[in-house]
Amino acid sequence: MSAPPISDALYDELVGILGAENVLVDKPARYNRTRVPAPFPVHRWDDHVPDVVVLPTTTDEVVEVVKLANRNRTPIVPRAAGTGLADGAVPLRHGILLDVKRMNRIRDIDMTDRTVTVQPGVNMLKLNEVLQPYGVFYPDNPASYPCSMVGGRIGTSGWSLIGARYGHTKDLVISLEVVLPTGKVIRVGGGAGGKVRKSSTALTLKELFFGHQGTLGIATEAVLELVPRPEAEFAAFFSYSDYDTAYRSCGALSKSGLATLAGVVLFDEWKLDYLRRDDEAYIEQPSDVRCVNAVALYGTDAEVVPAARRVMEIGHDTGGRYLGDEVSQGDWAARHDRYAIPLHGRLRSSGQVVPMSWHCEDAALNYSVLPQVREEWHAIADRYIEGYGIFDDWGMFAYTNGSHAPWGDYLVEIDIGIWEQKLDDENWAAWTRCKTEIAAVALKHGGSITACHGATRAGEVDLVPSELGGAFDVMKDIKRLLDPNNVMNPGKYLFDQAYE
Ligand SMILES: Cc1cc2nc3c(=O)[nH]c(=O)nc-3n(C[C@H](O)[C@H](O)[C@H](O)COP(=O)(O)OP(=O)(O)OC[C@H]3O[C@@H](n4cnc5c(N)ncnc54)[C@H](O)[C@@H]3O)c2cc1C
């Protein structure tokens, strides 16, 4: 084995804290923890490789590693499952990559106060397998449900496919333990950060630790909400021959006022074209099916049965054609696979299939601006497809966004394929410009750059100060206060400005 890229002294100290089996310096361990599934500058892979990977199992070990990083001024980047799409877990300055996967203990299942306490390396699918016999579940349900982990869900402030009914990650994590960038351990949540959901004692710091992308500390334990397993799940997919009708129908469905509504998803024409063209699981539909709305309800039988009747009426009355039980139930049940990463796209010039990575822009936008943003985003994608010959437009989804208030704003996604092997500095610069333009459209229309992935990616991160205004200065003050040595995931969120 070649010499580790860290000093012998640092390696020895890490081994002293964690044991040699939990300190990895070999190339595969480090290179495999460099990137995430989002488009990555593969031509500059080496720029982002961590020097060492550590796999702690306890909070105390995390504390010791963080203190060591401070003493040495070594960058430290937390990583959970590495599925984040905003490059949050990509080390920008090498250093220590702290992988929380072995912190995967379920510590306490409390059926009286309805909480479960876990370490950050717990995955939701696995957690719910354990919870099944208790008749409850943890309803954080992203498309990445089988692979993402609680720590990453907190770091990104994740969005759940059934969030309209049950809430998103920040609603579902009751409290958490955080190792701050200096090694100090705190609990945040209602009051003392235990199992209390609502408190008004002093400042509520919990939300500070949602969406910070590992820049303000490392979550080492979380108390999560448990809800009764639904007796009934109902899904209905409606088709439309034009976008305007589908858009109005989507609005009517999300404004239905049904308490069991878990989500509405609008697929636009580009998405349908993409599915027809390249999705192996697509069930053939008549060619006049141009757009789709998917609706899901969760609850007790007594709630869901009448609500389903109401959904069918609204769908029908607003111009939708029910796509049948096979598509509706099958597609919704397969949502964790169906929205998974496509691996190929097509070149417009020749129609040739080439390997492509998936970029997913995920702005938060009000209902009123969806049609206009859709036009502008596709026009931007089109220009870059024509100009560079390495991109493909995979269409758009609009998902209901607000927890328990699905009517007002949407997580709006445009999926763009990118032929990574063709990346060089010029193409990468074009790509980041494309993202900046997409994010700028969201801001122009009163939206937010991102609903769940985070705005830490090259391109869109430059617009964070424009979105936040004076609040961005406060954000920098907080970063400097909590992380005086800028060791925690440095280079993200333009936080270097806090130290100038
Ligand atoms: C196929 C697919 C579908 C997806 N669908 C959704 C979706 O429906 N909804 C959604 O919200 N996202 C979705 N995502 C994005 C991704 O799954 C989420 O962002 C998820 O929250 C990331 O979790 P992770 O465990 O992979 O975290 P990672 O990618 O490892 O980390 C994410 C961020 O959190 C930080 N972090 C990790 N662990 C900790 C910790 N213990 N303490 C503090 N910070 C930490 C990291 O530094 C990084 O900045 C999808 C991704 C894929 C690939």
Coordinates of C-alpha atoms and ligand atoms in Angstrom, one line a residue:
M1 CA 0.0 0.0 0.0
S2 CA 1.3 3.5 -0.8
A3 CA 1.9 5.9 2.0
P4 CA -1.2 7.5 3.5
P5 CA -1.8 11.1 2.3
I6 CA -1.9 12.2 5.9
S7 CA 0.9 12.6 8.3
D8 CA 1.9 9.6 10.5
A9 CA 1.1 11.7 13.5
L10 CA -2.5 12.4 12.4
Y11 CA -3.0 8.8 11.3
D12 CA -1.8 7.5 14.7
E13 CA -4.0 9.9 16.6
L14 CA -7.1 8.8 14.6
V15 CA -6.2 5.1 15.1
G16 CA -5.8 5.9 18.8
I17 CA -9.4 7.2 18.9
L18 CA -11.1 4.8 16.5
G19 CA -9.0 1.7 16.1
A20 CA -7.1 0.9 12.8
E21 CA -10.2 -0.9 11.3
N22 CA -12.1 2.4 11.4
V23 CA -9.5 4.6 9.8
L24 CA -9.2 4.0 6.0
V25 CA -6.5 5.5 3.8
D26 CA -6.6 3.1 0.9
K27 CA -7.5 4.6 -2.5
P28 CA -10.9 2.8 -3.1
A29 CA -12.2 3.8 0.3
R30 CA -11.3 7.4 -0.3
Y31 CA -12.2 7.7 -4.0
N32 CA -15.6 6.0 -3.5
R33 CA -16.5 8.6 -0.9
T34 CA -15.6 11.6 -3.1
R35 CA -18.6 12.0 -5.3
V36 CA -22.4 11.9 -5.0
P37 CA -24.9 10.9 -7.7
A38 CA -25.3 14.5 -8.9
P39 CA -23.2 15.5 -12.0
F40 CA -19.6 15.6 -10.9
P41 CA -16.5 17.1 -12.5
V42 CA -15.0 13.7 -13.2
H43 CA -12.2 15.4 -15.1
R44 CA -11.1 16.9 -11.7
W45 CA -11.9 14.0 -9.5
D46 CA -8.6 14.2 -7.7
D47 CA -9.4 17.7 -6.4
H48 CA -12.1 16.3 -4.1
V49 CA -10.7 13.1 -2.7
P50 CA -10.5 13.0 1.1
D51 CA -7.2 12.2 2.7
V52 CA -8.6 9.8 5.2
V53 CA -12.0 8.2 5.9
V54 CA -13.1 7.5 9.5
L55 CA -16.0 5.4 10.7
P56 CA -16.9 6.2 14.2
T57 CA -19.6 4.3 16.2
T58 CA -20.2 6.6 19.2
T59 CA -20.7 10.3 19.9
D60 CA -17.6 10.3 22.0
E61 CA -15.5 9.2 19.1
V62 CA -17.0 11.9 16.9
V63 CA -16.2 14.5 19.5
E64 CA -12.5 13.3 19.7
V65 CA -12.1 13.4 15.9
V66 CA -13.7 16.9 15.6
K67 CA -11.4 18.2 18.4
L68 CA -8.4 16.7 16.6
A69 CA -9.5 18.3 13.3
N70 CA -9.6 21.6 15.1
R71 CA -6.2 21.2 16.7
N72 CA -4.7 20.5 13.3
R73 CA -7.0 22.8 11.3
T74 CA -7.9 19.8 9.1
P75 CA -11.1 20.0 7.2
I76 CA -13.7 17.5 8.2
V77 CA -16.8 16.5 6.1
P78 CA -19.7 14.4 7.5
R79 CA -21.2 11.8 5.1
A80 CA -24.1 9.5 5.5
A81 CA -25.3 7.5 2.5
G82 CA -23.8 9.9 -0.1
T83 CA -27.1 10.2 -2.1
G84 CA -27.4 14.0 -1.6
L85 CA -27.8 15.8 -4.9
A86 CA -26.3 19.2 -3.9
D87 CA -22.7 18.0 -3.4
G88 CA -22.9 18.6 0.3
A89 CA -20.9 15.4 1.1
V90 CA -18.3 16.1 -1.5
P91 CA -15.0 17.2 0.2
L92 CA -13.9 20.4 -1.4
R93 CA -10.7 20.7 0.6
H94 CA -9.7 17.0 1.1
G95 CA -9.1 16.3 4.8
I96 CA -11.1 13.9 7.0
L97 CA -14.3 12.3 5.7
L98 CA -16.4 11.2 8.7
D99 CA -18.7 8.5 7.4
V100 CA -21.6 7.8 9.9
K101 CA -22.7 4.5 8.4
R102 CA -21.5 2.5 11.4
M103 CA -23.5 4.8 13.7
N104 CA -26.6 2.7 12.9
R105 CA -28.1 1.7 16.3
I106 CA -31.7 2.1 17.1
R107 CA -31.5 3.0 20.8
D108 CA -35.1 3.3 22.0
I109 CA -38.5 2.6 20.7
D110 CA -41.0 4.4 22.9
M111 CA -44.5 3.3 22.2
T112 CA -45.9 5.4 25.1
D113 CA -44.7 8.8 23.9
R114 CA -44.5 7.6 20.3
T115 CA -40.8 8.3 19.5
V116 CA -37.8 6.3 18.3
T117 CA -34.3 7.4 19.1
V118 CA -31.6 6.5 16.5
Q119 CA -28.1 7.2 15.4
P120 CA -27.5 9.1 12.2
G121 CA -26.5 6.1 10.1
V122 CA -29.9 4.5 10.3
N123 CA -31.8 4.1 7.0
M124 CA -35.6 4.7 6.9
L125 CA -36.5 1.4 5.0
K126 CA -34.5 -0.6 7.6
L127 CA -36.0 1.4 10.5
N128 CA -39.5 0.8 9.3
E129 CA -38.8 -3.0 9.0
V130 CA -37.9 -3.0 12.6
L131 CA -40.9 -0.8 13.5
Q132 CA -43.5 -2.9 11.6
P133 CA -44.4 -5.3 14.4
Y134 CA -45.2 -2.3 16.6
G135 CA -47.9 -1.0 14.2
V136 CA -46.1 2.4 13.7
F137 CA -43.8 3.8 11.1
Y138 CA -41.4 6.7 10.6
P139 CA -42.9 8.5 7.6
D140 CA -39.9 10.3 6.1
N141 CA -40.4 8.9 2.6
P142 CA -38.1 10.4 -0.1
A143 CA -37.6 8.7 -3.5
S144 CA -34.2 7.7 -1.9
Y145 CA -36.0 6.0 0.9
P146 CA -34.1 2.6 0.5
C147 CA -30.7 4.2 0.6
S148 CA -30.5 7.6 2.3
M149 CA -29.9 7.9 6.1
V150 CA -31.2 10.0 9.0
G151 CA -28.0 12.0 9.2
G152 CA -28.2 13.1 5.6
R153 CA -31.9 13.8 5.8
I154 CA -31.1 16.2 8.6
G155 CA -28.1 17.7 6.8
T156 CA -30.1 18.4 3.7
S157 CA -33.5 19.1 5.4
G158 CA -35.2 16.5 3.2
W159 CA -38.5 16.4 1.5
S160 CA -40.8 13.4 1.7
L161 CA -43.1 12.1 -1.0
I162 CA -45.9 11.8 1.6
G163 CA -45.0 15.0 3.3
A164 CA -48.4 16.7 2.7
R165 CA -49.9 14.2 5.1
Y166 CA -47.1 13.6 7.6
G167 CA -44.6 16.4 7.2
H168 CA -41.0 16.5 6.0
T169 CA -37.8 15.7 7.8
K170 CA -37.6 18.8 9.9
D171 CA -41.2 18.2 11.1
L172 CA -40.5 14.5 11.9
V173 CA -37.2 14.9 13.8
I174 CA -38.3 16.0 17.2
S175 CA -34.9 16.7 18.6
L176 CA -31.3 15.9 17.9
E177 CA -27.8 15.7 19.5
V178 CA -25.2 17.7 17.6
V179 CA -21.4 17.7 17.9
L180 CA -20.6 21.3 17.1
P181 CA -17.5 22.2 15.0
T182 CA -15.5 22.7 18.2
G183 CA -16.4 19.4 19.7
K184 CA -19.0 20.7 22.1
V185 CA -22.1 18.5 22.3
I186 CA -25.6 20.1 22.5
R187 CA -29.2 18.9 22.2
V188 CA -31.7 20.9 20.2
G189 CA -35.4 20.6 19.9
G190 CA -38.3 21.7 22.1
G191 CA -36.8 22.8 25.5
A192 CA -34.1 20.4 26.6
G193 CA -34.1 18.6 23.2
G194 CA -35.9 15.4 24.4
K195 CA -39.2 14.1 23.3
V196 CA -41.2 17.3 23.6
R197 CA -42.6 18.4 20.3
K198 CA -43.6 22.0 21.1
S199 CA -42.0 24.4 23.6
S200 CA -41.6 28.1 23.8
T201 CA -38.6 28.3 26.1
A202 CA -36.1 30.7 24.6
L203 CA -34.8 30.4 21.1
T204 CA -35.6 27.3 19.1
L205 CA -32.3 26.3 17.6
K206 CA -33.4 23.1 16.0
E207 CA -34.0 24.4 12.5
L208 CA -30.5 25.8 12.3
F209 CA -29.3 22.2 12.0
F210 CA -31.6 21.4 9.1
G211 CA -30.2 22.0 5.6
H212 CA -26.8 23.2 6.8
Q213 CA -25.1 20.4 4.8
G214 CA -22.7 19.4 7.5
T215 CA -21.3 22.9 7.9
L216 CA -22.5 23.6 11.5
G217 CA -21.9 20.2 13.1
I218 CA -22.5 16.5 13.1
A219 CA -25.8 15.1 14.1
T220 CA -25.0 12.0 16.3
E221 CA -28.5 11.1 17.6
A222 CA -32.1 12.0 16.7
V223 CA -35.5 11.5 18.3
L224 CA -38.0 10.7 15.6
E225 CA -41.7 10.9 15.3
L226 CA -43.7 7.7 15.2
V227 CA -47.2 7.6 13.5
P228 CA -49.7 4.8 13.2
R229 CA -49.2 2.6 10.1
P230 CA -52.0 3.6 7.7
E231 CA -54.8 1.1 7.3
A232 CA -55.4 2.3 3.8
E233 CA -53.3 3.7 1.0
F234 CA -54.9 5.0 -2.2
A235 CA -53.3 6.2 -5.4
A236 CA -54.9 7.5 -8.5
F237 CA -53.1 8.6 -11.7
F238 CA -55.0 10.9 -14.1
S239 CA -54.0 11.7 -17.7
Y240 CA -54.6 14.9 -19.7
S241 CA -54.1 15.9 -23.3
D242 CA -52.6 19.3 -22.5
Y243 CA -50.5 21.0 -19.7
D244 CA -53.0 23.8 -18.9
T245 CA -55.8 21.3 -18.0
A246 CA -53.4 19.2 -16.0
Y247 CA -52.1 22.2 -14.2
R248 CA -55.6 23.4 -13.2
S249 CA -56.5 19.9 -12.2
C250 CA -53.4 19.6 -10.0
G251 CA -54.4 22.9 -8.3
A252 CA -57.9 21.6 -7.6
L253 CA -56.6 18.3 -6.3
S254 CA -54.1 19.9 -3.9
K255 CA -56.7 22.4 -2.7
S256 CA -59.2 19.7 -2.0
G257 CA -58.8 20.1 1.8
L258 CA -58.7 16.4 2.3
A259 CA -56.7 15.7 5.5
T260 CA -55.5 12.4 4.2
L261 CA -53.9 13.9 1.1
A262 CA -50.2 12.8 1.1
G263 CA -49.2 14.4 -2.2
V264 CA -50.0 15.4 -5.7
V265 CA -47.4 15.1 -8.5
L266 CA -47.7 16.8 -11.9
F267 CA -45.7 15.3 -14.8
D268 CA -45.3 17.6 -17.8
E269 CA -45.1 16.8 -21.5
W270 CA -41.3 16.6 -21.5
K271 CA -41.5 14.1 -18.7
L272 CA -44.0 11.9 -20.5
D273 CA -41.9 12.1 -23.7
Y274 CA -38.8 11.0 -21.7
L275 CA -40.7 8.1 -20.1
R276 CA -42.0 6.9 -23.4
R277 CA -38.6 7.2 -25.0
D278 CA -36.3 5.7 -22.4
D279 CA -38.0 4.3 -19.4
E280 CA -38.1 0.5 -19.5
A281 CA -40.9 0.3 -16.9
Y282 CA -43.2 2.7 -18.7
I283 CA -46.6 1.1 -19.4
E284 CA -47.6 2.2 -22.9
Q285 CA -50.4 4.8 -22.9
P286 CA -52.3 6.3 -25.8
S287 CA -50.4 9.1 -27.6
D288 CA -52.9 11.7 -26.4
V289 CA -51.7 11.2 -22.9
R290 CA -49.5 14.2 -22.6
C291 CA -49.4 15.0 -18.9
V292 CA -50.2 13.1 -15.7
N293 CA -51.3 13.9 -12.1
A294 CA -50.6 11.3 -9.5
V295 CA -52.5 11.6 -6.2
A296 CA -51.9 9.6 -3.0
L297 CA -54.0 9.3 0.2
Y298 CA -53.0 7.7 3.5
G299 CA -55.0 7.1 6.6
T300 CA -57.7 5.0 8.3
D301 CA -60.2 3.1 6.2
A302 CA -62.9 5.4 7.5
E303 CA -61.0 8.4 6.2
V304 CA -59.5 7.2 2.9
V305 CA -62.6 5.5 1.4
P306 CA -64.7 8.6 1.1
A307 CA -61.6 10.8 0.4
A308 CA -60.8 8.5 -2.6
R309 CA -64.3 9.0 -4.0
R310 CA -63.8 12.8 -3.7
V311 CA -60.4 12.6 -5.5
M312 CA -62.0 10.6 -8.3
E313 CA -64.7 13.2 -8.7
I314 CA -62.2 16.1 -8.7
G315 CA -59.9 14.4 -11.1
H316 CA -62.8 13.6 -13.5
D317 CA -64.5 17.0 -13.2
T318 CA -61.2 18.9 -13.9
G319 CA -60.6 17.1 -17.2
G320 CA -58.5 14.1 -16.0
R321 CA -58.9 10.5 -17.3
Y322 CA -58.2 7.8 -14.7
L323 CA -55.3 5.7 -15.9
G324 CA -56.5 2.5 -14.2
D325 CA -55.6 0.6 -11.1
E326 CA -52.5 -1.1 -12.6
V327 CA -50.7 2.1 -13.4
S328 CA -52.0 4.0 -10.4
Q329 CA -51.2 1.4 -7.7
G330 CA -48.2 -0.1 -9.5
D331 CA -46.5 3.2 -10.2
W332 CA -47.1 4.7 -6.8
A333 CA -45.9 1.5 -5.1
A334 CA -42.7 1.6 -7.2
R335 CA -42.0 5.3 -6.4
H336 CA -38.7 4.5 -4.8
D337 CA -37.5 2.7 -7.9
R338 CA -39.4 4.7 -10.6
Y339 CA -37.9 8.0 -9.6
A340 CA -34.4 6.5 -9.2
I341 CA -31.4 7.7 -11.2
P342 CA -31.7 7.2 -14.9
L343 CA -28.3 6.2 -16.3
H344 CA -28.6 7.1 -19.9
G345 CA -29.9 9.8 -22.2
R346 CA -29.9 10.7 -25.9
L347 CA -28.1 13.1 -28.0
R348 CA -30.4 15.4 -29.9
S349 CA -28.3 15.4 -33.0
S350 CA -28.2 11.7 -33.6
G351 CA -30.6 10.1 -31.2
Q352 CA -27.7 8.1 -30.0
V353 CA -28.0 6.6 -26.5
V354 CA -25.0 7.6 -24.2
P355 CA -24.3 7.1 -20.5
M356 CA -25.6 10.2 -18.6
S357 CA -25.8 11.3 -15.0
W358 CA -28.8 12.9 -13.5
H359 CA -29.1 16.5 -12.5
C360 CA -32.3 17.4 -10.6
E361 CA -33.0 21.1 -10.0
D362 CA -35.6 21.3 -7.2
A363 CA -36.8 24.9 -6.7
A364 CA -39.6 25.8 -4.3
L365 CA -42.2 27.7 -6.3
N366 CA -45.7 29.0 -5.8
Y367 CA -48.5 27.4 -7.7
S368 CA -49.2 30.7 -9.6
V369 CA -45.8 30.7 -11.4
L370 CA -45.5 27.0 -12.4
P371 CA -46.5 27.4 -16.1
Q372 CA -44.2 30.4 -16.7
V373 CA -41.2 28.8 -14.9
R374 CA -41.7 25.6 -16.9
E375 CA -41.5 27.5 -20.2
E376 CA -38.4 29.3 -19.1
W377 CA -36.6 26.3 -17.7
H378 CA -37.1 24.2 -20.8
A379 CA -35.9 27.0 -23.0
I380 CA -32.7 27.2 -20.9
A381 CA -32.2 23.5 -21.2
D382 CA -32.8 23.6 -24.9
R383 CA -30.2 26.2 -25.4
Y384 CA -27.5 24.2 -23.6
I385 CA -28.6 21.0 -25.4
E386 CA -28.1 22.8 -28.7
G387 CA -24.9 24.6 -27.7
Y388 CA -23.0 21.7 -26.1
G389 CA -24.3 18.4 -27.4
I390 CA -23.8 16.7 -24.0
F391 CA -27.2 17.4 -22.3
D392 CA -30.7 15.9 -22.5
D393 CA -34.0 17.3 -21.1
W394 CA -35.7 14.6 -19.0
G395 CA -38.8 16.7 -18.2
M396 CA -40.3 18.2 -15.1
F397 CA -42.3 17.1 -12.0
A398 CA -44.1 19.5 -9.7
Y399 CA -44.8 18.0 -6.2
T400 CA -46.9 19.4 -3.5
N401 CA -44.5 20.9 -1.0
G402 CA -46.0 22.4 2.2
S403 CA -46.3 20.1 5.2
H404 CA -50.0 19.7 5.9
A405 CA -50.6 22.7 3.5
P406 CA -50.1 21.3 0.0
W407 CA -51.9 24.0 -2.0
G408 CA -49.6 27.0 -2.0
D409 CA -46.1 25.9 -3.2
Y410 CA -44.5 23.1 -5.1
L411 CA -41.2 21.4 -5.2
V412 CA -40.5 21.9 -8.9
E413 CA -38.0 19.6 -10.5
I414 CA -36.4 19.7 -14.0
D415 CA -34.3 16.6 -14.7
I416 CA -31.4 17.1 -17.0
G417 CA -29.1 14.4 -18.3
I418 CA -25.4 15.2 -18.6
W419 CA -22.7 13.1 -20.4
E420 CA -20.1 13.3 -17.6
Q421 CA -17.3 11.6 -19.6
K422 CA -17.3 14.6 -21.9
L423 CA -16.7 17.1 -19.2
D424 CA -13.7 19.4 -19.4
D425 CA -13.3 22.8 -17.8
E426 CA -15.2 24.5 -20.6
N427 CA -18.2 22.2 -20.5
W428 CA -18.2 22.3 -16.7
A429 CA -18.3 26.1 -16.8
A430 CA -21.2 25.9 -19.2
W431 CA -23.0 23.5 -16.9
T432 CA -22.6 25.7 -13.9
R433 CA -23.9 28.7 -15.9
C434 CA -26.9 26.6 -16.9
K435 CA -27.7 25.9 -13.2
T436 CA -27.3 29.6 -12.3
E437 CA -29.7 30.5 -15.0
I438 CA -32.3 27.9 -13.8
A439 CA -32.0 29.1 -10.2
A440 CA -32.2 32.8 -11.3
V441 CA -35.6 32.1 -12.9
A442 CA -36.8 30.6 -9.7
L443 CA -35.8 33.7 -7.8
K444 CA -37.2 36.1 -10.4
H445 CA -40.6 34.4 -9.9
G446 CA -40.4 34.8 -6.1
G447 CA -39.4 31.2 -5.4
S448 CA -36.5 29.6 -3.6
I449 CA -33.5 28.0 -5.2
T450 CA -34.1 24.6 -3.6
A451 CA -36.9 22.8 -1.8
C452 CA -34.9 19.9 -0.4
H453 CA -31.6 19.2 -2.0
G454 CA -29.7 22.3 -0.8
A455 CA -28.1 25.1 -2.7
T456 CA -24.5 24.0 -2.1
R457 CA -23.8 23.1 -5.8
A458 CA -21.5 25.1 -8.0
G459 CA -23.6 27.5 -10.0
E460 CA -26.6 27.9 -7.8
V461 CA -24.6 28.6 -4.6
D462 CA -23.6 32.0 -6.1
L463 CA -27.3 33.1 -5.9
V464 CA -27.7 32.3 -2.2
P465 CA -26.9 35.8 -1.0
S466 CA -29.4 37.2 -3.5
E467 CA -32.1 34.9 -2.2
L468 CA -31.4 35.6 1.5
G469 CA -30.4 39.3 1.5
G470 CA -29.3 40.5 4.9
A471 CA -30.0 37.1 6.4
F472 CA -27.0 35.8 4.6
D473 CA -24.8 38.0 6.7
V474 CA -26.4 36.6 9.9
M475 CA -25.8 33.1 8.5
K476 CA -22.0 33.9 8.1
D477 CA -21.9 35.3 11.7
I478 CA -23.4 32.0 13.0
K479 CA -21.0 30.0 11.0
R480 CA -18.0 31.9 12.4
L481 CA -19.3 31.7 15.9
L482 CA -19.9 27.9 15.8
D483 CA -16.9 27.1 13.7
P484 CA -14.1 29.5 14.5
N485 CA -11.5 27.6 12.6
N486 CA -13.6 26.8 9.5
V487 CA -12.9 23.1 9.7
M488 CA -16.5 21.8 9.3
N489 CA -17.1 21.1 5.6
P490 CA -15.2 24.2 4.5
G491 CA -15.9 25.8 1.1
K492 CA -19.6 25.2 1.2
Y493 CA -22.4 27.9 1.1
L494 CA -19.8 30.7 0.3
F495 CA -19.0 30.5 4.1
D496 CA -15.3 31.3 3.4
Q497 CA -16.6 34.9 3.2
A498 CA -17.3 34.7 6.9
Y499 CA -13.5 34.5 7.6
E500 CA -12.3 37.2 5.3
Ligands
LIG1 C1 -32.6 8.4 -6.6 C2 -32.7 9.6 -5.6 C3 -33.9 10.1 -5.2 C4 -33.9 11.1 -4.3 N1 -35.1 11.6 -3.9 C5 -35.2 12.5 -2.9 C6 -36.5 12.9 -2.3 O1 -37.5 12.4 -2.7 N2 -36.4 13.8 -1.3 C7 -35.3 14.4 -0.9 O2 -35.3 15.2 0.0 N3 -34.1 14.0 -1.4 C8 -34.0 13.1 -2.4 N4 -32.8 12.7 -2.9 C9 -31.6 13.4 -2.4 C10 -31.0 12.7 -1.2 O3 -31.4 11.3 -1.1 C11 -31.3 13.4 0.1 O4 -30.7 14.7 0.0 C12 -30.9 12.8 1.4 O5 -31.4 13.5 2.4 C13 -29.4 12.6 1.5 O6 -29.1 11.7 2.5 P1 -27.8 10.9 2.6 O7 -27.9 10.0 3.8 O8 -27.5 10.2 1.3 O9 -26.8 12.1 2.9 P2 -25.4 12.5 2.3 O10 -25.5 12.7 0.8 O11 -24.3 11.6 2.8 O12 -25.2 13.9 3.0 C14 -26.0 15.0 2.7 C15 -25.6 16.2 3.4 O13 -25.8 16.0 4.8 C16 -24.5 16.1 5.5 N5 -24.5 15.1 6.6 C17 -24.5 13.8 6.4 N6 -24.6 13.2 7.6 C18 -24.7 14.2 8.6 C19 -24.7 14.2 10.0 N7 -24.8 13.1 10.7 N8 -24.8 15.4 10.6 C20 -24.8 16.6 9.8 N9 -24.7 16.6 8.5 C21 -24.6 15.4 7.9 C22 -23.4 15.9 4.5 O14 -22.2 16.6 4.8 C23 -24.1 16.5 3.2 O15 -23.9 17.9 3.2 C24 -32.7 11.7 -3.8 C25 -31.5 11.2 -4.2 C26 -31.4 10.1 -5.1 C27 -30.1 9.6 -5.5

